[in-house]
Each structure stands twice: as C-alpha cells, then as structure tokens.
PDB file of C-alpha atoms in Angstrom:
ATOM      1  CA  UNK A   1      12.568 -19.047  -2.138  1.00 70.00           C
ATOM      2  CA  UNK A   2      13.931 -17.481  -5.407  1.00 85.00           C
ATOM      3  CA  UNK A   3      13.360 -13.771  -6.464  1.00 94.00           C
ATOM      4  CA  UNK A   4      10.657 -12.719  -8.632  1.00 97.00           C
ATOM      5  CA  UNK A   5      11.567  -9.338  -9.011  1.00 98.00           C
ATOM      6  CA  UNK A   6      15.122  -7.747  -7.987  1.00 98.00           C
ATOM      7  CA  UNK A   7      15.813  -3.943  -7.796  1.00 98.00           C
ATOM      8  CA  UNK A   8      19.617  -2.874  -7.150  1.00 98.00           C
ATOM      9  CA  UNK A   9      20.534   0.600  -6.349  1.00 97.00           C
ATOM     10  CA  UNK A  10      18.277   2.643  -8.659  1.00 98.00           C
ATOM     11  CA  UNK A  11      18.328   6.165  -9.074  1.00 98.00           C
ATOM     12  CA  UNK A  12      16.057   8.783 -10.865  1.00 98.00           C
ATOM     13  CA  UNK A  13      15.649  12.351 -11.233  1.00 97.00           C
ATOM     14  CA  UNK A  14      12.682  14.030 -12.550  1.00 95.00           C
ATOM     15  CA  UNK A  15      14.649  17.451 -13.353  1.00 95.00           C
ATOM     16  CA  UNK A  16      16.283  18.390 -10.512  1.00 93.00           C
ATOM     17  CA  UNK A  17      13.882  16.471  -8.137  1.00 94.00           C
ATOM     18  CA  UNK A  18      15.353  13.148  -6.747  1.00 96.00           C
ATOM     19  CA  UNK A  19      12.296  10.358  -7.351  1.00 96.00           C
ATOM     20  CA  UNK A  20      14.347   7.399  -5.994  1.00 97.00           C
ATOM     21  CA  UNK A  21      18.093   7.515  -4.193  1.00 96.00           C
ATOM     22  CA  UNK A  22      19.331   4.223  -4.715  1.00 96.00           C
ATOM     23  CA  UNK A  23      16.373   2.083  -3.709  1.00 96.00           C
ATOM     24  CA  UNK A  24      17.279  -1.982  -3.537  1.00 97.00           C
ATOM     25  CA  UNK A  25      14.600  -4.634  -2.805  1.00 96.00           C
ATOM     26  CA  UNK A  26      13.392  -8.101  -3.638  1.00 97.00           C
ATOM     27  CA  UNK A  27      10.189  -9.861  -4.136  1.00 97.00           C
ATOM     28  CA  UNK A  28      10.523 -13.649  -3.478  1.00 96.00           C
ATOM     29  CA  UNK A  29       8.358 -15.389  -5.815  1.00 96.00           C
ATOM     30  CA  UNK A  30       4.570 -16.143  -4.628  1.00 95.00           C
ATOM     31  CA  UNK A  31       4.729 -13.468  -2.041  1.00 96.00           C
ATOM     32  CA  UNK A  32       3.427  -9.857  -1.851  1.00 97.00           C
ATOM     33  CA  UNK A  33       5.903  -7.054  -1.154  1.00 98.00           C
ATOM     34  CA  UNK A  34       4.067  -3.863   0.381  1.00 96.00           C
ATOM     35  CA  UNK A  35       5.599  -0.615  -0.591  1.00 95.00           C
ATOM     36  CA  UNK A  36       4.563   1.668   1.817  1.00 89.00           C
ATOM     37  CA  UNK A  37       4.973   5.784   1.736  1.00 85.00           C
ATOM     38  CA  UNK A  38       3.324   8.856   1.009  1.00 82.00           C
ATOM     39  CA  UNK A  39       2.973  11.111  -2.284  1.00 83.00           C
ATOM     40  CA  UNK A  40       6.284  12.073  -3.543  1.00 86.00           C
ATOM     41  CA  UNK A  41       7.947   8.792  -1.824  1.00 89.00           C
ATOM     42  CA  UNK A  42       9.017   7.255  -5.382  1.00 93.00           C
ATOM     43  CA  UNK A  43       6.587   4.056  -5.127  1.00 93.00           C
ATOM     44  CA  UNK A  44       4.962   4.709  -8.562  1.00 93.00           C
ATOM     45  CA  UNK A  45       8.406   5.789 -10.059  1.00 96.00           C
ATOM     46  CA  UNK A  46       9.631   2.398  -8.865  1.00 96.00           C
ATOM     47  CA  UNK A  47       6.650   0.533 -10.388  1.00 96.00           C
ATOM     48  CA  UNK A  48       6.804   2.164 -13.618  1.00 96.00           C
ATOM     49  CA  UNK A  49      10.587   1.297 -14.132  1.00 98.00           C
ATOM     50  CA  UNK A  50       9.634  -2.399 -13.297  1.00 98.00           C
ATOM     51  CA  UNK A  51       7.017  -2.301 -15.906  1.00 96.00           C
ATOM     52  CA  UNK A  52       9.727  -0.843 -18.496  1.00 97.00           C
ATOM     53  CA  UNK A  53       7.557   2.575 -18.777  1.00 96.00           C
ATOM     54  CA  UNK A  54      10.553   4.310 -17.605  1.00 97.00           C
ATOM     55  CA  UNK A  55      14.307   4.096 -17.609  1.00 98.00           C
ATOM     56  CA  UNK A  56      16.195   4.735 -14.483  1.00 98.00           C
ATOM     57  CA  UNK A  57      19.574   7.103 -14.241  1.00 98.00           C
ATOM     58  CA  UNK A  58      21.547   4.065 -12.811  1.00 98.00           C
ATOM     59  CA  UNK A  59      20.750   0.704 -11.217  1.00 98.00           C
ATOM     60  CA  UNK A  60      19.415  -2.379 -12.640  1.00 98.00           C
ATOM     61  CA  UNK A  61      15.645  -3.836 -11.960  1.00 98.00           C
ATOM     62  CA  UNK A  62      15.012  -7.605 -13.099  1.00 98.00           C
ATOM     63  CA  UNK A  63      11.767  -9.870 -13.201  1.00 98.00           C
ATOM     64  CA  UNK A  64      12.456 -13.574 -13.366  1.00 97.00           C
ATOM     65  CA  UNK A  65      16.023 -12.553 -14.543  1.00 96.00           C
ATOM     66  CA  UNK A  66      14.854 -10.330 -17.548  1.00 98.00           C
ATOM     67  CA  UNK A  67      16.730  -7.128 -17.357  1.00 98.00           C
ATOM     68  CA  UNK A  68      13.553  -4.359 -17.725  1.00 98.00           C
ATOM     69  CA  UNK A  69      16.063  -2.322 -20.295  1.00 98.00           C
ATOM     70  CA  UNK A  70      17.461  -4.855 -22.281  1.00 98.00           C
ATOM     71  CA  UNK A  71      14.985  -7.320 -22.117  1.00 98.00           C
ATOM     72  CA  UNK A  72      11.627  -5.258 -22.142  1.00 97.00           C
ATOM     73  CA  UNK A  73       9.523  -7.137 -24.595  1.00 95.00           C
ATOM     74  CA  UNK A  74       9.996 -10.359 -22.444  1.00 96.00           C
ATOM     75  CA  UNK A  75       9.383  -8.805 -19.162  1.00 97.00           C
ATOM     76  CA  UNK A  76       6.090  -7.092 -20.523  1.00 94.00           C
ATOM     77  CA  UNK A  77       5.217 -10.696 -21.420  1.00 91.00           C
ATOM     78  CA  UNK A  78       5.770 -11.910 -17.779  1.00 94.00           C
ATOM     79  CA  UNK A  79       3.960  -8.858 -15.940  1.00 95.00           C
ATOM     80  CA  UNK A  80       0.458  -7.357 -15.204  1.00 92.00           C
ATOM     81  CA  UNK A  81       0.196  -3.884 -13.983  1.00 92.00           C
ATOM     82  CA  UNK A  82      -2.991  -2.030 -12.455  1.00 88.00           C
ATOM     83  CA  UNK A  83      -2.192   1.968 -12.000  1.00 80.00           C
ATOM     84  CA  UNK A  84      -3.856   4.264  -9.495  1.00 71.00           C
ATOM     85  CA  UNK A  85      -6.700   4.592 -12.173  1.00 69.00           C
ATOM     86  CA  UNK A  86      -8.919   1.851 -13.851  1.00 68.00           C
ATOM     87  CA  UNK A  87      -7.646   1.947 -17.144  1.00 80.00           C
ATOM     88  CA  UNK A  88     -10.885   0.819 -19.242  1.00 88.00           C
ATOM     89  CA  UNK A  89     -12.899   1.998 -21.675  1.00 91.00           C
ATOM     90  CA  UNK A  90     -16.105   3.483 -20.609  1.00 93.00           C
ATOM     91  CA  UNK A  91     -17.894   2.997 -23.541  1.00 95.00           C
ATOM     92  CA  UNK A  92     -17.203  -0.698 -24.122  1.00 97.00           C
ATOM     93  CA  UNK A  93     -19.099  -3.672 -22.150  1.00 97.00           C
ATOM     94  CA  UNK A  94     -16.765  -5.408 -19.317  1.00 96.00           C
ATOM     95  CA  UNK A  95     -16.748  -8.210 -21.928  1.00 97.00           C
ATOM     96  CA  UNK A  96     -15.548  -6.193 -25.141  1.00 97.00           C
ATOM     97  CA  UNK A  97     -12.941  -4.577 -22.768  1.00 96.00           C
ATOM     98  CA  UNK A  98     -11.372  -7.872 -21.265  1.00 96.00           C
ATOM     99  CA  UNK A  99     -11.413  -9.322 -25.134  1.00 95.00           C
ATOM    100  CA  UNK A 100      -9.848  -6.631 -26.753  1.00 94.00           C
ATOM    101  CA  UNK A 101      -7.000  -6.497 -24.138  1.00 93.00           C
ATOM    102  CA  UNK A 102      -6.609 -10.183 -24.939  1.00 92.00           C
ATOM    103  CA  UNK A 103      -6.571  -9.865 -28.600  1.00 91.00           C
ATOM    104  CA  UNK A 104      -3.912  -6.993 -27.788  1.00 88.00           C
ATOM    105  CA  UNK A 105      -1.988  -9.346 -26.010  1.00 84.00           C
ATOM    106  CA  UNK A 106      -2.090 -11.793 -28.856  1.00 86.00           C
ATOM    107  CA  UNK A 107      -3.929 -14.582 -26.947  1.00 86.00           C
ATOM    108  CA  UNK A 108      -6.067 -15.170 -29.978  1.00 89.00           C
ATOM    109  CA  UNK A 109      -9.476 -14.607 -30.621  1.00 91.00           C
ATOM    110  CA  UNK A 110     -10.970 -17.616 -29.369  1.00 94.00           C
ATOM    111  CA  UNK A 111      -9.132 -17.708 -26.016  1.00 93.00           C
ATOM    112  CA  UNK A 112      -9.483 -14.284 -25.277  1.00 94.00           C
ATOM    113  CA  UNK A 113     -13.385 -14.644 -25.364  1.00 95.00           C
ATOM    114  CA  UNK A 114     -12.762 -17.537 -23.073  1.00 95.00           C
ATOM    115  CA  UNK A 115     -10.563 -15.943 -20.906  1.00 94.00           C
ATOM    116  CA  UNK A 116     -12.662 -12.705 -20.547  1.00 95.00           C
ATOM    117  CA  UNK A 117     -15.844 -14.885 -19.428  1.00 95.00           C
ATOM    118  CA  UNK A 118     -13.644 -17.101 -16.880  1.00 93.00           C
ATOM    119  CA  UNK A 119     -12.322 -13.485 -15.321  1.00 93.00           C
ATOM    120  CA  UNK A 120     -15.484 -12.097 -15.043  1.00 94.00           C
ATOM    121  CA  UNK A 121     -16.740 -14.835 -13.333  1.00 92.00           C
ATOM    122  CA  UNK A 122     -14.008 -14.541 -11.371  1.00 86.00           C
ATOM    123  CA  UNK A 123     -14.297 -10.985 -10.298  1.00 87.00           C
ATOM    124  CA  UNK A 124     -17.610 -11.303 -10.088  1.00 88.00           C
ATOM    125  CA  UNK A 125     -18.882  -9.259 -12.815  1.00 94.00           C
ATOM    126  CA  UNK A 126     -20.805 -12.017 -15.088  1.00 95.00           C
ATOM    127  CA  UNK A 127     -24.360 -10.090 -14.220  1.00 96.00           C
ATOM    128  CA  UNK A 128     -22.247  -6.882 -15.411  1.00 96.00           C
ATOM    129  CA  UNK A 129     -20.936  -8.648 -18.408  1.00 96.00           C
ATOM    130  CA  UNK A 130     -22.957  -6.862 -21.148  1.00 97.00           C
ATOM    131  CA  UNK A 131     -23.284  -3.359 -19.080  1.00 97.00           C
ATOM    132  CA  UNK A 132     -21.245  -0.567 -20.480  1.00 97.00           C
ATOM    133  CA  UNK A 133     -18.386   0.157 -18.083  1.00 96.00           C
ATOM    134  CA  UNK A 134     -19.790   3.944 -17.403  1.00 95.00           C
ATOM    135  CA  UNK A 135     -22.715   2.178 -15.755  1.00 96.00           C
ATOM    136  CA  UNK A 136     -20.056   0.136 -13.113  1.00 94.00           C
ATOM    137  CA  UNK A 137     -19.422   1.607  -9.811  1.00 90.00           C
ATOM    138  CA  UNK A 138     -15.783   2.255  -8.701  1.00 85.00           C
ATOM    139  CA  UNK A 139     -14.988  -1.036  -7.233  1.00 84.00           C
ATOM    140  CA  UNK A 140     -16.736  -2.773  -9.914  1.00 90.00           C
ATOM    141  CA  UNK A 141     -14.407  -0.928 -12.369  1.00 90.00           C
ATOM    142  CA  UNK A 142     -11.267  -1.531 -10.405  1.00 86.00           C
ATOM    143  CA  UNK A 143     -12.022  -5.166 -10.069  1.00 88.00           C
ATOM    144  CA  UNK A 144     -12.447  -5.079 -14.919  1.00 92.00           C
ATOM    145  CA  UNK A 145      -8.902  -3.307 -14.641  1.00 90.00           C
ATOM    146  CA  UNK A 146      -7.280  -6.034 -12.546  1.00 87.00           C
ATOM    147  CA  UNK A 147      -9.175  -8.457 -14.597  1.00 90.00           C
ATOM    148  CA  UNK A 148      -7.616  -7.187 -17.576  1.00 92.00           C
ATOM    149  CA  UNK A 149      -3.802  -7.062 -16.177  1.00 90.00           C
ATOM    150  CA  UNK A 150      -4.323 -10.646 -15.631  1.00 89.00           C
ATOM    151  CA  UNK A 151      -6.005 -11.620 -19.069  1.00 90.00           C
ATOM    152  CA  UNK A 152      -2.288 -12.888 -20.222  1.00 87.00           C
ATOM    153  CA  UNK A 153      -1.619 -14.693 -17.271  1.00 88.00           C
ATOM    154  CA  UNK A 154       0.992 -12.776 -15.856  1.00 92.00           C
ATOM    155  CA  UNK A 155       3.637 -14.435 -13.301  1.00 94.00           C
ATOM    156  CA  UNK A 156       3.946 -11.205 -11.792  1.00 96.00           C
ATOM    157  CA  UNK A 157       1.343  -8.453 -11.130  1.00 95.00           C
ATOM    158  CA  UNK A 158       2.052  -4.350 -10.051  1.00 96.00           C
ATOM    159  CA  UNK A 159      -0.767  -2.904  -8.288  1.00 93.00           C
ATOM    160  CA  UNK A 160       0.002   0.627  -7.690  1.00 91.00           C
ATOM    161  CA  UNK A 161      -2.453   1.811  -5.129  1.00 88.00           C
ATOM    162  CA  UNK A 162      -5.435  -0.219  -6.447  1.00 85.00           C
ATOM    163  CA  UNK A 163      -7.961   0.685  -3.759  1.00 84.00           C
ATOM    164  CA  UNK A 164      -7.291   4.157  -4.245  1.00 79.00           C
ATOM    165  CA  UNK A 165     -10.639   5.966  -4.252  1.00 74.00           C
ATOM    166  CA  UNK A 166     -12.874   3.047  -3.120  1.00 76.00           C
ATOM    167  CA  UNK A 167     -15.284   2.965  -0.421  1.00 79.00           C
ATOM    168  CA  UNK A 168     -14.120   0.724   2.715  1.00 83.00           C
ATOM    169  CA  UNK A 169     -16.774  -1.709   1.411  1.00 80.00           C
ATOM    170  CA  UNK A 170     -15.135  -1.873  -1.884  1.00 78.00           C
ATOM    171  CA  UNK A 171     -11.829  -1.855  -0.825  1.00 83.00           C
ATOM    172  CA  UNK A 172     -12.175  -5.071   1.583  1.00 86.00           C
ATOM    173  CA  UNK A 173     -13.339  -6.649  -1.167  1.00 82.00           C
ATOM    174  CA  UNK A 174     -10.348  -5.664  -3.030  1.00 83.00           C
ATOM    175  CA  UNK A 175      -8.230  -7.217  -0.517  1.00 88.00           C
ATOM    176  CA  UNK A 176      -9.897 -10.603  -0.704  1.00 88.00           C
ATOM    177  CA  UNK A 177      -9.471 -10.682  -4.313  1.00 84.00           C
ATOM    178  CA  UNK A 178      -5.838 -10.051  -3.757  1.00 88.00           C
ATOM    179  CA  UNK A 179      -5.510 -12.475  -1.712  1.00 92.00           C
ATOM    180  CA  UNK A 180      -6.960 -15.114  -4.112  1.00 89.00           C
ATOM    181  CA  UNK A 181      -4.449 -14.082  -6.441  1.00 88.00           C
ATOM    182  CA  UNK A 182      -1.509 -14.980  -4.095  1.00 92.00           C
ATOM    183  CA  UNK A 183      -3.200 -18.273  -3.307  1.00 92.00           C
ATOM    184  CA  UNK A 184      -3.397 -19.123  -7.047  1.00 90.00           C
ATOM    185  CA  UNK A 185       0.561 -18.211  -7.011  1.00 91.00           C
ATOM    186  CA  UNK A 186       0.661 -14.639  -8.444  1.00 94.00           C
ATOM    187  CA  UNK A 187       3.633 -12.972  -7.329  1.00 97.00           C
ATOM    188  CA  UNK A 188       2.768  -9.230  -6.112  1.00 97.00           C
ATOM    189  CA  UNK A 189       3.854  -5.693  -5.930  1.00 97.00           C
ATOM    190  CA  UNK A 190       1.375  -3.499  -3.960  1.00 96.00           C
ATOM    191  CA  UNK A 191       2.380   0.008  -3.312  1.00 93.00           C
ATOM    192  CA  UNK A 192      -0.126   1.826  -0.928  1.00 88.00           C
ATOM    193  CA  UNK A 193      -0.743   4.462   1.171  1.00 82.00           C
ATOM    194  CA  UNK A 194      -3.118   2.333   3.412  1.00 83.00           C
ATOM    195  CA  UNK A 195      -1.235   0.883   6.422  1.00 80.00           C
ATOM    196  CA  UNK A 196      -4.142  -1.417   7.220  1.00 86.00           C
ATOM    197  CA  UNK A 197      -3.876  -2.294   3.707  1.00 89.00           C
ATOM    198  CA  UNK A 198      -0.009  -3.491   3.819  1.00 90.00           C
ATOM    199  CA  UNK A 199      -0.559  -4.742   7.113  1.00 89.00           C
ATOM    200  CA  UNK A 200      -3.170  -6.891   6.110  1.00 92.00           C
ATOM    201  CA  UNK A 201      -1.705  -8.203   2.612  1.00 95.00           C
ATOM    202  CA  UNK A 202       1.892  -8.236   2.345  1.00 96.00           C
ATOM    203  CA  UNK A 203       4.509 -11.013   3.595  1.00 96.00           C
ATOM    204  CA  UNK A 204       6.922  -8.154   3.884  1.00 96.00           C
ATOM    205  CA  UNK A 205       7.316  -4.174   3.565  1.00 95.00           C
ATOM    206  CA  UNK A 206       9.672  -1.529   2.750  1.00 95.00           C
ATOM    207  CA  UNK A 207       8.894   2.160   3.542  1.00 92.00           C
ATOM    208  CA  UNK A 208       9.635   4.759   1.342  1.00 92.00           C
ATOM    209  CA  UNK A 209      10.124   8.640   1.837  1.00 89.00           C
ATOM    210  CA  UNK A 210      11.392  11.048  -0.500  1.00 90.00           C
ATOM    211  CA  UNK A 211      12.607   8.447  -2.774  1.00 93.00           C
ATOM    212  CA  UNK A 212      14.746   6.482  -0.011  1.00 94.00           C
ATOM    213  CA  UNK A 213      14.211   2.980   1.562  1.00 94.00           C
ATOM    214  CA  UNK A 214      13.652   3.672   5.014  1.00 92.00           C
ATOM    215  CA  UNK A 215      12.935   0.533   6.666  1.00 91.00           C
ATOM    216  CA  UNK A 216      12.016  -2.803   5.445  1.00 94.00           C
ATOM    217  CA  UNK A 217      10.869  -6.118   7.079  1.00 94.00           C
ATOM    218  CA  UNK A 218       7.332  -8.216   7.613  1.00 93.00           C
ATOM    219  CA  UNK A 219       4.694  -6.122   9.307  1.00 89.00           C
ATOM    220  CA  UNK A 220       5.302  -7.817  12.516  1.00 86.00           C
ATOM    221  CA  UNK A 221       9.487  -6.944  12.594  1.00 88.00           C
ATOM    222  CA  UNK A 222       8.472  -3.119  11.499  1.00 86.00           C
ATOM    223  CA  UNK A 223       5.727  -2.654  14.577  1.00 81.00           C
ATOM    224  CA  UNK A 224       8.148  -4.531  16.903  1.00 77.00           C
ATOM    225  CA  UNK A 225      10.581  -1.475  16.359  1.00 76.00           C
ATOM    226  CA  UNK A 226       8.490   0.950  17.844  1.00 72.00           C
ATOM    227  CA  UNK A 227       8.159  -1.474  21.176  1.00 68.00           C
ATOM    228  CA  UNK A 228       5.763  -1.552  23.986  1.00 71.00           C
ATOM    229  CA  UNK A 229       2.039  -0.759  23.761  1.00 83.00           C
ATOM    230  CA  UNK A 230       0.884   2.930  22.989  1.00 85.00           C
ATOM    231  CA  UNK A 231      -1.472   4.637  25.831  1.00 91.00           C
ATOM    232  CA  UNK A 232      -3.801   7.017  24.221  1.00 92.00           C
ATOM    233  CA  UNK A 233      -6.561   9.271  25.818  1.00 92.00           C
ATOM    234  CA  UNK A 234      -9.098  11.632  23.702  1.00 94.00           C
ATOM    235  CA  UNK A 235      -9.523  14.696  25.775  1.00 95.00           C
ATOM    236  CA  UNK A 236     -12.587  16.627  26.649  1.00 94.00           C
ATOM    237  CA  UNK A 237     -11.108  19.892  26.336  1.00 93.00           C
ATOM    238  CA  UNK A 238      -7.978  20.041  23.738  1.00 90.00           C
ATOM    239  CA  UNK A 239      -6.864  23.381  25.426  1.00 92.00           C
ATOM    240  CA  UNK A 240      -5.827  20.863  28.215  1.00 92.00           C
ATOM    241  CA  UNK A 241      -3.308  19.018  25.948  1.00 92.00           C
ATOM    242  CA  UNK A 242      -0.175  20.903  27.311  1.00 92.00           C
ATOM    243  CA  UNK A 243      -0.871  19.729  30.902  1.00 94.00           C
ATOM    244  CA  UNK A 244      -2.226  16.802  30.052  1.00 94.00           C
ATOM    245  CA  UNK A 245       1.239  15.985  27.833  1.00 93.00           C
ATOM    246  CA  UNK A 246       3.207  17.373  31.062  1.00 94.00           C
ATOM    247  CA  UNK A 247       1.281  14.958  33.850  1.00 95.00           C
ATOM    248  CA  UNK A 248       1.797  12.007  31.564  1.00 94.00           C
ATOM    249  CA  UNK A 249       5.448  12.313  30.105  1.00 94.00           C
ATOM    250  CA  UNK A 250       7.393  10.795  33.268  1.00 94.00           C
ATOM    251  CA  UNK A 251       5.444   7.588  32.454  1.00 93.00           C
ATOM    252  CA  UNK A 252       6.494   7.041  28.414  1.00 89.00           C
ATOM    253  CA  UNK A 253       9.329   5.880  27.076  1.00 84.00           C
ATOM    254  CA  UNK A 254       9.047   8.909  24.859  1.00 84.00           C
ATOM    255  CA  UNK A 255       7.195  12.447  25.191  1.00 89.00           C
ATOM    256  CA  UNK A 256       3.398  12.127  24.404  1.00 91.00           C
ATOM    257  CA  UNK A 257       2.406  13.159  20.900  1.00 86.00           C
ATOM    258  CA  UNK A 258      -1.135  15.162  20.534  1.00 88.00           C
ATOM    259  CA  UNK A 259      -3.339  14.994  17.202  1.00 84.00           C
ATOM    260  CA  UNK A 260      -5.589  18.248  17.679  1.00 83.00           C
ATOM    261  CA  UNK A 261      -8.179  16.969  14.871  1.00 81.00           C
ATOM    262  CA  UNK A 262      -9.415  14.052  17.016  1.00 84.00           C
ATOM    263  CA  UNK A 263      -8.276  15.899  20.929  1.00 89.00           C
ATOM    264  CA  UNK A 264      -5.874  12.392  20.775  1.00 89.00           C
ATOM    265  CA  UNK A 265      -2.532  12.714  23.325  1.00 92.00           C
ATOM    266  CA  UNK A 266      -0.541   9.268  23.084  1.00 88.00           C
ATOM    267  CA  UNK A 267       2.711   7.830  24.094  1.00 88.00           C
ATOM    268  CA  UNK A 268       4.574   4.290  24.363  1.00 85.00           C
ATOM    269  CA  UNK A 269       4.533   2.855  27.769  1.00 88.00           C
ATOM    270  CA  UNK A 270       6.249  -0.130  29.063  1.00 86.00           C
ATOM    271  CA  UNK A 271       4.237  -0.320  31.947  1.00 87.00           C
ATOM    272  CA  UNK A 272       0.727  -1.760  30.120  1.00 86.00           C
ATOM    273  CA  UNK A 273      -2.334  -1.755  32.849  1.00 89.00           C
ATOM    274  CA  UNK A 274      -0.009  -0.173  35.490  1.00 92.00           C
ATOM    275  CA  UNK A 275       0.705   2.919  33.171  1.00 92.00           C
ATOM    276  CA  UNK A 276      -2.981   3.353  32.050  1.00 93.00           C
ATOM    277  CA  UNK A 277      -4.292   3.202  35.866  1.00 94.00           C
ATOM    278  CA  UNK A 278      -1.525   5.832  36.773  1.00 95.00           C
ATOM    279  CA  UNK A 279      -2.278   8.442  33.757  1.00 95.00           C
ATOM    280  CA  UNK A 280      -5.984   8.290  34.901  1.00 95.00           C
ATOM    281  CA  UNK A 281      -5.321   9.026  38.362  1.00 95.00           C
ATOM    282  CA  UNK A 282      -2.761  11.476  37.630  1.00 95.00           C
ATOM    283  CA  UNK A 283      -5.299  13.059  34.728  1.00 95.00           C
ATOM    284  CA  UNK A 284      -8.472  13.234  37.374  1.00 94.00           C
ATOM    285  CA  UNK A 285      -6.654  14.643  40.339  1.00 95.00           C
ATOM    286  CA  UNK A 286      -5.466  17.577  37.773  1.00 96.00           C
ATOM    287  CA  UNK A 287      -9.608  18.049  36.868  1.00 96.00           C
ATOM    288  CA  UNK A 288      -8.642  16.676  33.138  1.00 96.00           C
ATOM    289  CA  UNK A 289     -11.747  15.401  31.577  1.00 95.00           C
ATOM    290  CA  UNK A 290     -10.968  12.298  29.403  1.00 95.00           C
ATOM    291  CA  UNK A 291     -13.734  11.288  27.223  1.00 94.00           C
ATOM    292  CA  UNK A 292     -11.802   8.146  25.713  1.00 94.00           C
ATOM    293  CA  UNK A 293      -8.883   5.709  26.750  1.00 92.00           C
ATOM    294  CA  UNK A 294      -7.125   2.846  24.961  1.00 90.00           C
ATOM    295  CA  UNK A 295      -4.140   0.751  25.219  1.00 88.00           C
ATOM    296  CA  UNK A 296      -3.223  -0.624  21.997  1.00 83.00           C
ATOM    297  CA  UNK A 297      -0.538  -2.378  20.224  1.00 78.00           C
ATOM    298  CA  UNK A 298       1.778  -0.396  17.823  1.00 75.00           C
ATOM    299  CA  UNK A 299       0.901  -0.321  14.590  1.00 76.00           C
ATOM    300  CA  UNK A 300       2.121   0.644  10.812  1.00 79.00           C
ATOM    301  CA  UNK A 301       0.729   3.953  11.670  1.00 76.00           C
ATOM    302  CA  UNK A 302       3.443   4.158  14.781  1.00 75.00           C
ATOM    303  CA  UNK A 303       6.214   2.759  12.711  1.00 79.00           C
ATOM    304  CA  UNK A 304       5.854   5.283   9.994  1.00 77.00           C
ATOM    305  CA  UNK A 305       5.578   8.347  12.547  1.00 75.00           C
ATOM    306  CA  UNK A 306       8.649   7.066  14.550  1.00 75.00           C
ATOM    307  CA  UNK A 307      10.878   6.577  11.275  1.00 76.00           C
ATOM    308  CA  UNK A 308       9.910  10.030   9.529  1.00 73.00           C
ATOM    309  CA  UNK A 309       8.399  12.311  12.117  1.00 68.00           C
ATOM    310  CA  UNK A 310       4.989  12.566  10.154  1.00 64.00           C
ATOM    311  CA  UNK A 311       2.070  10.364   9.402  1.00 63.00           C
ATOM    312  CA  UNK A 312       1.767   9.393   5.584  1.00 64.00           C
ATOM    313  CA  UNK A 313      -1.126  11.888   4.920  1.00 62.00           C
ATOM    314  CA  UNK A 314       1.170  15.033   6.179  1.00 54.00           C
ATOM    315  CA  UNK A 315       3.733  14.090   3.508  1.00 50.00           C
ATOM    316  CA  UNK A 316       3.714  16.521   0.625  1.00 47.00           C
ATOM    317  CA  UNK A 317       2.204  15.367  -2.533  1.00 44.00           C
ATOM    318  CA  UNK A 318       4.945  15.838  -4.915  1.00 42.00           C
ATOM    319  CA  UNK A 319       5.208  13.456  -7.665  1.00 47.00           C
ATOM    320  CA  UNK A 320       5.329   9.983  -6.671  1.00 54.00           C
TER     321      UNK A 320
END
C-alpha cells in the first residue's frame, strides 16, 4: 500500500529544548496512524511540520510525494487540519462558518453553500444550522471544526487530539465520525493521549516520548510486547500494599506495581486463573482484605508504562 504521508529523521528544537529527535514514520493511504504520547512528547510539533506551519531543523516530510517545505502550497491543498481546540467563529452560525471556510479555500460561492449543507448533514448539525456557534456544545463545535477541515475534500486529515475536553458520550460520537471518514477513503493522522482512542481507531501506532519514537506497530503487536495477562487487586487498606506486594511477587513475571489513588496492586503473570487462585489464598491467609480482583489482557496503558516507566498522564506537561 502506497504511503500518503512519509517522515524521515525529523529534528526540531524550541530554543535548547528538543521537540523531535530524529522522528520517522509513514502513513499508508486510507489508514489511520495513531501518534500516542503525553504532553511534551512531540505529537503536535510533528503535525505542525506536516501541515506546513513549522519548518524542521533537519529531516524531510512529504504528503503524497509533495515536500512540505518546497511544495507547501500544493500540500495545503491536499490536507485538512483540526487542532486541539475548535477553530470556529462563535459569532457566526454553523452554516456561515462552513461557507466562509469554503470561500477562503477558493471553492466558489455556490459550491461552498452546497458543501456547507452537505457537511452539516453529515455531522448531524442541520438542526443547528442557523444558530450561532456560541450556542453549540463542545461536541458540536468539534464536529463543526472537523467539517470545516473537510470543506476542500482533503485526501489527508490531521487530527490533533480531536476529543480533548469532550465528555465521554461526545468522545464516542467523535470516534464514530472518524471511522466514517476512513471508510470513505480519507487518510488520517491522529494524535492522542487517550490509549483507548488509539486502540479503537488506529490501524497502526507510533509511541512518542520526549521527542523520540520508542515503539511502533499495530495495537495488538504493541500489546503482545507486554505479554501474558495482568493480575489486579484493589485492597481494602492501602497500608497493606507493601505486604501484599511481597506475598504476590513470586507469582509475577515482574515485581508488582501499586497505584495508591485507587489502592490497586497489579503485576503480569503467566499462570492465568491458577495464579489468581493462589494469589487470593496468600492474601487471605495473611489477613489482607481485598475489595476487587481481576485478570485481564494487557492494554495500551500497560504498553506505555512498560516502555517508559510512567503512565501517559504522569508525564511532564511541556510543549508538545
């Protein structure tokens, strides 16, 4: 499958701070690449370079073979971009916003009006067509923003944390819209801090941390790197966590980890249900109370923790 987006050895500094440290990846046409990482990982920087808004210190990037520096105008005609915050005019109606963007793209007056109504219908906003955007909910604004990025029928869409700030219901709705775009043939580069989002939407994933690609593959390939299953206990008393960890350690492939906020002790195991039964027996004989217990397959949270030693939301919130 031909690559719609190609990036080779991108390096960029903000002053003395390294934002990208030789990043390389490709996005096959008609697929979704999830770019996963915490704030400060370099996700937004990579998108800005691809969208011709920044120029890298070194390295190359192209969209359908068009270099983002030397052929920037042609690249802009090929892409759509939705940033972390909805870039719409609150004092215009939804229809007026889309018509204006179409005119700015040179689509033409009649076509801009036709596309505005078409996109409002597609994103379930026809009922709010003539309401000012200041009356829209967060989810409606995000849908309108994505609609605006599609007015010129881009072949590639860059979605930079498109569900940031949305409630769970709106987030799931946005996932459905993104899936529809892919079915229609749009190539998407999706940056996100939400591991569930990357797991659900992405055909392949790169994991960025502090400007470097530290892992890449399909969601299943990344999860297989962690291996096995995870045994999890929610303790009645977190003061017993140290004793519980010592008792459970011989059963795990790695020492148990603890999450004090939710009183959870967890570890990877190879023995599945047998290890679960043995762990419960050890805790019971030691008089350690358990509120909840589970055995689950690894998810992308486990992958990120295994790769970096910290969770996504524990990273520094530096410029990304």
